Short mmCIF file of N, CA and C in Angstrom, two decimals:
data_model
loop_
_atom_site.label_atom_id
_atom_site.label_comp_id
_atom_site.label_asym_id
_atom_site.label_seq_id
_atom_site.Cartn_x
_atom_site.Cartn_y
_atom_site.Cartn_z
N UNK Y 8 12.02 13.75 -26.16
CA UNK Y 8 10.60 14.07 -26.29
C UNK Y 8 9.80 13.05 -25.49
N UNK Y 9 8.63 13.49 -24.72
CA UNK Y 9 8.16 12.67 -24.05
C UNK Y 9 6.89 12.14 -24.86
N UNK Y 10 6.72 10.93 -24.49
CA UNK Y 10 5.68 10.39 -25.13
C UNK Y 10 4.37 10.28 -25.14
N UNK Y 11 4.28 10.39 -23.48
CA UNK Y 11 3.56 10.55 -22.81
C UNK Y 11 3.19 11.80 -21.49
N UNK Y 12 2.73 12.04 -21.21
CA UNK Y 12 2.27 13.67 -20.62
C UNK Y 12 1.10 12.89 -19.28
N UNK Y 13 1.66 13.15 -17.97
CA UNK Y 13 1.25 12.68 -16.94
C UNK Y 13 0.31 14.06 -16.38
N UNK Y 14 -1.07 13.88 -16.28
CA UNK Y 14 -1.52 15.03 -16.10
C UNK Y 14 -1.38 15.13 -14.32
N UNK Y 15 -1.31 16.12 -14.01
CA UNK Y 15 -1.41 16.80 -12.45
C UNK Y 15 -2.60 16.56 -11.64
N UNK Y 16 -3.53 16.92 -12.45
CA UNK Y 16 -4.88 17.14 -11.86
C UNK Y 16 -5.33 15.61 -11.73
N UNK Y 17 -5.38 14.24 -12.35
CA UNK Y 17 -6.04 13.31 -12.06
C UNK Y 17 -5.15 12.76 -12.65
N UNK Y 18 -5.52 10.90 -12.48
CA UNK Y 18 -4.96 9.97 -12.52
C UNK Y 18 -4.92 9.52 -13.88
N UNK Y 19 -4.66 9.94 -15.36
CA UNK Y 19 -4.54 9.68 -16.52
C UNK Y 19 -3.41 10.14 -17.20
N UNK Y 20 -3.09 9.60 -18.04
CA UNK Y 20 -1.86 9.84 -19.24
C UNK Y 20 -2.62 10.36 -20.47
N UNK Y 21 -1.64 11.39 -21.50
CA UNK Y 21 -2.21 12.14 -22.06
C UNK Y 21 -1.15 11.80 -23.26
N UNK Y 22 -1.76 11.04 -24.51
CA UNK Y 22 -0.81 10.82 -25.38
C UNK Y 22 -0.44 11.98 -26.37
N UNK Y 23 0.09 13.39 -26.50
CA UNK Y 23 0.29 14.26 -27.07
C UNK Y 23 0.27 13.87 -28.96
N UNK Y 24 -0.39 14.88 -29.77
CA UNK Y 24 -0.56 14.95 -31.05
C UNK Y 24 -1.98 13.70 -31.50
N UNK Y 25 -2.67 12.91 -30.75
CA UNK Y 25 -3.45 12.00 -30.75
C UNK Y 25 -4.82 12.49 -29.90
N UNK Y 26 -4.59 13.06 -28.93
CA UNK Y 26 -5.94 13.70 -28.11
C UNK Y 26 -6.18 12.96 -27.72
N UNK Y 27 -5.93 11.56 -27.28
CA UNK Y 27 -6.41 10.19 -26.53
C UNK Y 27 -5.88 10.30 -25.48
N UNK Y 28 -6.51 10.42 -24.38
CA UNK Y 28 -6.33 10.04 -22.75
C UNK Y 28 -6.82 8.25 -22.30
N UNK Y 29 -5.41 8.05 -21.41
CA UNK Y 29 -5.89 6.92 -20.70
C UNK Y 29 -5.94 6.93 -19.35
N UNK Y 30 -7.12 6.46 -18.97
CA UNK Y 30 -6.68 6.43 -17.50
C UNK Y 30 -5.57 4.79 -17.08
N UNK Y 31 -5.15 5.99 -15.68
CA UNK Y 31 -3.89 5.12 -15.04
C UNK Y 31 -4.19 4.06 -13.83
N UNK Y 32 -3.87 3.13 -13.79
CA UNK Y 32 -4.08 2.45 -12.08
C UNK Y 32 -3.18 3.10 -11.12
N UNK Y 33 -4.11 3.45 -9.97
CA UNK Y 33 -3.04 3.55 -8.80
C UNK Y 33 -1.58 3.11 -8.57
N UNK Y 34 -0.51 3.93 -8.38
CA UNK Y 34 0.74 3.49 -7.96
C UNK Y 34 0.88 2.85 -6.64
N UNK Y 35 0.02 3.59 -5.79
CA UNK Y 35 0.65 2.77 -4.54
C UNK Y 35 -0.86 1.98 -3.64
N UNK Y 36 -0.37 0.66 -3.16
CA UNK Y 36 -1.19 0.19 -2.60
C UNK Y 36 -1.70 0.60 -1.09
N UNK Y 37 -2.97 1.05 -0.39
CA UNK Y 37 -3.10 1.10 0.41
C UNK Y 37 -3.78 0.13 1.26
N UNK Y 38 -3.36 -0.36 2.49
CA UNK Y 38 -3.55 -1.77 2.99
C UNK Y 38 -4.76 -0.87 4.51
N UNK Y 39 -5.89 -1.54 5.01
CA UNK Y 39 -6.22 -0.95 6.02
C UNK Y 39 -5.43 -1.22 7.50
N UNK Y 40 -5.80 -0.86 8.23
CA UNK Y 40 -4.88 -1.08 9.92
C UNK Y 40 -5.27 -2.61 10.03
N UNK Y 41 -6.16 -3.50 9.52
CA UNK Y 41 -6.09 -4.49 9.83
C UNK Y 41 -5.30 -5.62 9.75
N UNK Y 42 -5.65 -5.03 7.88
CA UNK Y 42 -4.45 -6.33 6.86
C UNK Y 42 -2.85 -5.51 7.39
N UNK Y 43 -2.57 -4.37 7.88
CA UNK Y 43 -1.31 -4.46 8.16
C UNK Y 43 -1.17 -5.08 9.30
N UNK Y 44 -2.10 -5.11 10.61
CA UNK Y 44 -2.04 -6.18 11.69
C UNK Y 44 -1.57 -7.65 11.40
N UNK Y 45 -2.42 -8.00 9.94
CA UNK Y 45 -2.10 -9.23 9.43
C UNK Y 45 -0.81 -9.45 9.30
N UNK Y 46 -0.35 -8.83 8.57
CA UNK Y 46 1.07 -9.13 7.96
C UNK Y 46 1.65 -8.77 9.25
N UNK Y 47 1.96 -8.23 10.30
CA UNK Y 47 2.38 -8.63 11.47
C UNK Y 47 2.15 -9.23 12.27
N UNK Y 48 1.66 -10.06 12.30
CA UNK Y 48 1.49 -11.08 12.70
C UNK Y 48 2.01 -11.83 12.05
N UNK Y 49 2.08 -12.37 10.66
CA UNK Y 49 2.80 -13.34 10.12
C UNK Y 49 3.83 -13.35 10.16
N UNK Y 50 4.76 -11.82 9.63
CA UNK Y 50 6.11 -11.78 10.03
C UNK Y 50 6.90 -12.03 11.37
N UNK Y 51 5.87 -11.73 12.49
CA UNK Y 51 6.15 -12.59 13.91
C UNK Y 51 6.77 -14.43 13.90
N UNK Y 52 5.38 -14.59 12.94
CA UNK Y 52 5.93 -16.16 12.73
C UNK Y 52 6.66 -16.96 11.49
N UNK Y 53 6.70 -15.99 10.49
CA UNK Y 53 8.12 -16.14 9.69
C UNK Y 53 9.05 -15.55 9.11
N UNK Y 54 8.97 -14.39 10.08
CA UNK Y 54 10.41 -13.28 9.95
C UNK Y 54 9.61 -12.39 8.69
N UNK Y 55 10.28 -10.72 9.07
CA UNK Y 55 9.94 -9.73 8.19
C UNK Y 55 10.37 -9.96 6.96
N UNK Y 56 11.62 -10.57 6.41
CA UNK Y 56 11.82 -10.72 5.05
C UNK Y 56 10.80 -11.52 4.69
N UNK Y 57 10.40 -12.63 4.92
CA UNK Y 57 9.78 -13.80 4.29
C UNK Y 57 8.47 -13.10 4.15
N UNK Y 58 8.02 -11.86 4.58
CA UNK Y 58 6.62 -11.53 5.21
C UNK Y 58 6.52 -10.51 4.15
N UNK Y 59 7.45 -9.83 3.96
CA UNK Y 59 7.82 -8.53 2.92
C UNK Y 59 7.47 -9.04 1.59
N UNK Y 60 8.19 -10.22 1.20
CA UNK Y 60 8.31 -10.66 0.14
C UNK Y 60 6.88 -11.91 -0.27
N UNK Y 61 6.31 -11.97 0.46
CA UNK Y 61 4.84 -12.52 0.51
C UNK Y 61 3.77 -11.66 0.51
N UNK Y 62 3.50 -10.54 0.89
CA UNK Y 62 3.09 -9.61 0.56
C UNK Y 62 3.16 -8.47 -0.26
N UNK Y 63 4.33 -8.44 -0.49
CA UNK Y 63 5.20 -7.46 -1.55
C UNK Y 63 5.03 -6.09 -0.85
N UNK Y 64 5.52 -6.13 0.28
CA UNK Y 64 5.59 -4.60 0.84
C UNK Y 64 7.11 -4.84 1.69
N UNK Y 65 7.86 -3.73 1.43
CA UNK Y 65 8.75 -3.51 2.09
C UNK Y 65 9.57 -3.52 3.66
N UNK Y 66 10.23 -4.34 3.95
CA UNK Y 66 10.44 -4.54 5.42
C UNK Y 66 10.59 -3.57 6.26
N UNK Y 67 11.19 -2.60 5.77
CA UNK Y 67 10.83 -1.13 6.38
C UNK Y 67 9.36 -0.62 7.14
N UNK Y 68 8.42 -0.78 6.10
CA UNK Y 68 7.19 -0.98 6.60
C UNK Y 68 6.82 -1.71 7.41
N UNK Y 69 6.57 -2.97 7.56
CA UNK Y 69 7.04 -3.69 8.37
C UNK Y 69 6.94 -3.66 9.61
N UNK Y 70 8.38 -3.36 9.69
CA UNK Y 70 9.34 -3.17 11.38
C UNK Y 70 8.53 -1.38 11.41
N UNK Y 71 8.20 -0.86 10.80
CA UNK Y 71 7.36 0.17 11.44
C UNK Y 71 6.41 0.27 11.69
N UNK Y 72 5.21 -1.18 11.47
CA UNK Y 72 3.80 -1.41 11.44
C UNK Y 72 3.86 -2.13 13.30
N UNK Y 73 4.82 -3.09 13.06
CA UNK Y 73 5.19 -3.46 14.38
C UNK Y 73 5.48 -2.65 15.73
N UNK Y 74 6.31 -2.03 15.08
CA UNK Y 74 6.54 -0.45 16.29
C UNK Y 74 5.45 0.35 16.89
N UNK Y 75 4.28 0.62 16.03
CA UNK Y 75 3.81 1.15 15.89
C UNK Y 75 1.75 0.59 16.50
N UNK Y 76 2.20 -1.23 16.47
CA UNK Y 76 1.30 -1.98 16.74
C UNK Y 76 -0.25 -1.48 17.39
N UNK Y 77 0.31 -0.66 18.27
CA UNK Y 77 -0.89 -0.08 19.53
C UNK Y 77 -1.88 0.49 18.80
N UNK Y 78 -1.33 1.59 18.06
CA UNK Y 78 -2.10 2.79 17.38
C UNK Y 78 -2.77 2.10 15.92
N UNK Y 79 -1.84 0.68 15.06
CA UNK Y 79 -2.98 0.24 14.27
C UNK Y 79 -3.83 -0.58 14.91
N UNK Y 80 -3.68 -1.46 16.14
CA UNK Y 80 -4.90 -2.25 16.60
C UNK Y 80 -6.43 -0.90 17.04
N UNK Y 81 -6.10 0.36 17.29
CA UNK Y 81 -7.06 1.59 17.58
C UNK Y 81 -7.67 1.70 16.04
N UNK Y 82 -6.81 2.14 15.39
CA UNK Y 82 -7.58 1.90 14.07
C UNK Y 82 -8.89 0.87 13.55
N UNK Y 83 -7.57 -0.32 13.54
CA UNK Y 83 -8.95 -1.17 13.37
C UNK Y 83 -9.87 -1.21 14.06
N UNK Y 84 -9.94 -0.91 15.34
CA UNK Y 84 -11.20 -1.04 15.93
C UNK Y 84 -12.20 -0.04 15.21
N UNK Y 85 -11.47 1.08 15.41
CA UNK Y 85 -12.26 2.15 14.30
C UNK Y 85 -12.66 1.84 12.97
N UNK Y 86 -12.01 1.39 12.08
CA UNK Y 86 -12.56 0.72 10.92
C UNK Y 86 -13.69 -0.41 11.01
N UNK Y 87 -13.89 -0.93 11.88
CA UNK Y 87 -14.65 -1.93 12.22
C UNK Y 87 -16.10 -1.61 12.67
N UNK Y 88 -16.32 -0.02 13.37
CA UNK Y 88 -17.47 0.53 13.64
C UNK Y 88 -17.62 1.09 12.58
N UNK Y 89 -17.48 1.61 11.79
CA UNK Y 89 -17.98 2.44 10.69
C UNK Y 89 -18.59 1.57 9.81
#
């Protein structure tokens, strides 16, 4: 039996036989094109593990923020005019 009841439509838990809803915090963190610039850059200067685990984002991410470098430095510029 579940205890809890994860609703679909929005971000709250639904404690069944009680009628009390709570709301939930976000699961996943979203970082802008900048702060991921950041963290590549650091991992440049102390390796993706050490960088992963200082930030708490996955090295995977990472080595794909790096790959990918060109298109988040466009971003940020874009984030930066708005």
């Amino acid at each position: 039996v579940d205890l809890y009841v994860k609703k679909a439509s929005d971000s709250s838990v639904e404690i069944p036989q009680t009628g009390l809803t709570f709301i939930t915090p976000p699961t996943t963190n979203v970082l802008t094109a900048k702060q991921k610039l950041e963290i590549c850059a650091y991992s440049i200067i102390h390796g993706v593990k050490v960088a992963a685990d200082h930030f708490s984002v996955s090295q995977e991410h990472i080595q794909d923020w790096r790959m990918t470098r060109k298109t988040l430095e466009k971003q940020a510029k874009e984030e930066e005019e708005k």
